[in-house]
Short mmCIF file of C-alpha atoms in Angstrom, two decimals:
data_model
loop_
_atom_site.label_atom_id
_atom_site.label_comp_id
_atom_site.label_asym_id
_atom_site.label_seq_id
_atom_site.Cartn_x
_atom_site.Cartn_y
_atom_site.Cartn_z
CA MET A 1 1.39 63.49 17.95
CA LYS A 2 -0.18 61.71 14.98
CA LYS A 3 1.82 58.54 15.80
CA LEU A 4 0.56 58.69 19.38
CA GLY A 5 -3.05 58.87 18.11
CA VAL A 6 -2.55 55.82 15.85
CA PHE A 7 -0.93 53.96 18.76
CA ALA A 8 -3.83 54.83 21.09
CA VAL A 9 -6.43 53.63 18.55
CA THR A 10 -4.46 50.40 17.99
CA MET A 11 -4.27 49.77 21.72
CA ALA A 12 -7.99 50.42 22.17
CA LEU A 13 -8.89 47.98 19.38
CA GLY A 14 -6.48 45.38 20.76
CA ALA A 15 -7.90 45.76 24.25
CA SER A 16 -11.48 45.33 23.03
CA ALA A 17 -10.59 41.96 21.47
CA ALA A 18 -9.48 40.71 24.89
CA PHE A 19 -13.01 40.63 26.26
CA ALA A 20 -14.71 37.31 26.77
CA ALA A 21 -18.29 36.14 26.95
CA SER A 22 -19.58 33.79 29.61
CA LEU A 23 -22.55 31.65 30.59
CA SER A 24 -23.54 30.75 34.12
CA VAL A 25 -24.86 27.46 35.48
CA PRO A 26 -26.54 28.82 38.63
CA TRP A 27 -26.72 25.43 40.34
CA PHE A 28 -26.17 21.76 39.56
CA VAL A 29 -26.27 18.44 41.41
CA ASP A 30 -24.55 15.34 40.01
CA ASN A 31 -24.17 12.62 42.63
CA ALA A 32 -25.44 9.46 40.88
CA PRO A 33 -22.95 6.74 39.95
CA ALA A 34 -21.56 6.53 36.42
CA ALA A 35 -23.49 4.40 33.91
CA ASN A 36 -26.67 4.79 35.97
CA LYS A 37 -28.84 4.54 32.83
CA VAL A 38 -32.17 6.28 32.24
CA PRO A 39 -34.34 5.41 34.06
CA GLY A 40 -31.76 5.04 36.83
CA VAL A 41 -30.76 1.73 38.37
CA ALA A 42 -29.32 3.31 41.55
CA ALA A 43 -30.50 6.18 43.74
CA GLY A 44 -29.02 9.60 43.01
CA VAL A 45 -29.17 12.57 40.67
CA THR A 46 -27.54 12.45 37.25
CA GLY A 47 -26.94 16.07 36.27
CA ILE A 48 -26.04 16.79 32.66
CA VAL A 49 -24.99 20.20 31.35
CA THR A 50 -25.32 20.59 27.58
CA LEU A 51 -23.52 23.39 25.76
CA LYS A 52 -24.21 24.21 22.09
CA ASN A 53 -21.59 25.95 19.93
CA ASN A 54 -23.62 28.21 17.64
CA THR A 55 -20.64 29.08 15.45
CA SER A 56 -19.11 27.13 12.59
CA ASP A 57 -15.66 27.21 14.22
CA THR A 58 -14.23 24.99 16.95
CA MET A 59 -14.29 27.00 20.16
CA THR A 60 -12.00 26.74 23.16
CA LEU A 61 -13.89 27.37 26.38
CA THR A 62 -12.97 27.40 30.07
CA ILE A 63 -14.97 26.32 33.09
CA ALA A 64 -14.75 27.46 36.70
CA TYR A 65 -16.67 25.75 39.51
CA TYR A 66 -17.92 27.37 42.72
CA ALA A 67 -19.13 25.96 46.04
CA GLN A 68 -22.46 26.90 47.60
CA ASP A 69 -20.85 29.75 49.54
CA GLY A 70 -19.17 31.17 46.40
CA THR A 71 -15.73 29.72 47.10
CA SER A 72 -13.82 29.12 43.87
CA LEU A 73 -13.01 25.42 43.43
CA GLY A 74 -11.02 25.48 40.20
CA PRO A 75 -10.03 23.23 38.47
CA ALA A 76 -6.41 24.13 37.68
CA VAL A 77 -6.72 22.81 34.11
CA ASN A 78 -10.05 24.15 32.95
CA SER A 79 -10.16 24.37 29.14
CA PHE A 80 -11.99 22.22 26.60
CA THR A 81 -13.23 22.52 23.02
CA ILE A 82 -16.57 22.17 21.25
CA SER A 83 -16.59 21.60 17.49
CA GLY A 84 -18.46 24.05 15.29
CA ASN A 85 -22.25 23.69 15.24
CA SER A 86 -22.14 20.81 17.71
CA SER A 87 -23.03 20.18 21.34
CA ALA A 88 -21.14 18.82 24.32
CA ALA A 89 -23.12 17.14 27.10
CA PHE A 90 -21.16 16.55 30.30
CA ARG A 91 -21.62 15.49 33.89
CA PRO A 92 -19.92 18.01 36.18
CA GLY A 93 -19.42 15.45 38.96
CA ALA A 94 -18.41 12.26 37.17
CA ASP A 95 -16.69 10.77 34.16
CA ASP A 96 -19.49 8.82 32.49
CA PRO A 97 -18.41 7.63 29.01
CA ASP A 98 -21.19 6.65 26.63
CA THR A 99 -19.09 3.66 25.57
CA ALA A 100 -20.32 1.92 28.76
CA ALA A 101 -23.95 0.78 28.93
CA GLY A 102 -25.90 3.64 30.51
CA GLY A 103 -23.09 6.21 30.12
CA GLN A 104 -24.04 9.78 29.31
CA GLU A 105 -20.91 11.59 28.02
CA GLY A 106 -19.56 11.57 24.48
CA VAL A 107 -15.98 12.45 23.54
CA GLN A 108 -16.52 16.22 23.78
CA GLY A 109 -18.34 15.91 27.10
CA LEU A 110 -15.60 13.76 28.62
CA ALA A 111 -13.09 16.52 27.78
CA VAL A 112 -14.86 19.01 30.08
CA PRO A 113 -13.05 19.04 33.45
CA ASN A 114 -15.08 17.78 36.40
CA ARG A 115 -15.89 19.76 39.52
CA PRO A 116 -13.10 19.29 42.06
CA THR A 117 -14.36 17.33 45.08
CA THR A 118 -11.96 18.81 47.62
CA ASP A 119 -14.95 19.53 49.87
CA GLY A 120 -16.50 16.08 49.34
CA LYS A 121 -19.50 17.42 47.38
CA LYS A 122 -20.81 16.98 43.85
CA ASN A 123 -22.87 20.13 43.50
CA GLY A 124 -22.32 23.82 42.97
CA ALA A 125 -22.32 26.51 40.32
CA ALA A 126 -20.20 26.93 37.20
CA VAL A 127 -19.18 29.68 34.82
CA ILE A 128 -18.24 28.79 31.25
CA SER A 129 -16.27 31.43 29.33
CA TRP A 130 -15.05 31.81 25.76
CA PRO A 131 -13.05 34.42 23.84
CA GLY A 132 -14.81 37.16 21.94
CA SER A 133 -17.79 39.27 22.79
CA ASP A 134 -20.56 37.21 21.16
CA ALA A 135 -22.69 36.11 24.10
CA ALA A 136 -24.97 34.17 21.72
CA ALA A 137 -22.10 31.96 20.49
CA VAL A 138 -22.89 29.37 23.18
CA GLN A 139 -26.21 28.38 24.69
CA GLY A 140 -27.06 25.61 27.08
CA MET A 141 -29.34 23.68 29.38
CA VAL A 142 -29.13 21.53 32.49
CA THR A 143 -30.96 18.19 32.64
CA TYR A 144 -31.57 16.03 35.69
CA PHE A 145 -32.51 12.39 36.10
CA GLN A 146 -33.32 11.95 39.78
CA THR A 147 -33.76 8.33 40.85
CA THR A 148 -35.27 7.31 44.18
CA ILE A 149 -36.23 4.00 45.72
CA ASP A 150 -39.94 3.67 46.45
CA PRO A 151 -40.09 2.42 50.08
CA ASN A 152 -43.53 0.84 49.57
CA ARG A 153 -42.76 -1.16 46.45
CA GLY A 154 -38.97 -1.37 46.64
CA ASP A 155 -38.54 -0.34 43.01
CA TYR A 156 -36.84 2.64 41.45
CA ASN A 157 -38.58 5.78 40.20
CA THR A 158 -36.87 8.33 37.98
CA LEU A 159 -38.04 11.91 37.64
CA SER A 160 -36.46 13.95 34.86
CA TYR A 161 -36.54 17.66 34.20
CA ALA A 162 -34.44 20.33 32.49
CA TYR A 163 -34.03 24.08 32.37
CA LEU A 164 -32.44 26.46 29.90
CA LEU A 165 -29.41 28.32 31.12
CA PRO A 166 -29.67 32.10 31.37
CA PRO A 167 -28.34 33.87 28.26
CA GLY A 168 -24.63 34.56 28.18
CA VAL A 169 -23.12 37.95 28.88
CA SER A 170 -20.21 39.74 27.28
#
């Protein structure tokens, strides 16, 4: 009976380590072309999600994208890493390397899988998850650079704004 009790406690501790924390991006839009610069040189919305690793260790995270109606979009390969105490800024709808003039994604951001465009759209919601139960291990924000063409003057106007992501849950 004593061995059964030790086994039960071991299983309970092992099961508790399997939990994960997650952070939700309630909505994003990212339909501007790559290397659109800031202010933009073409009409569209450049959406950038920034995630901050608040731990000193490299973390492996996963991302899942969802359509407006809640349909899961994937992607099939959905993991990426963020180095300890660093941030990864990524565009969910485009590869936009900062090595090109006007690009917005660094090496860590480029490693985040893009939203699948099987439905022809570049918007939706996302859930980012990581192992462990520390919901404060990752925090984030979403930034937008929305560029329009002024019909009266024919020039471009860019409006930018950002919001903090809701706290993670475990």
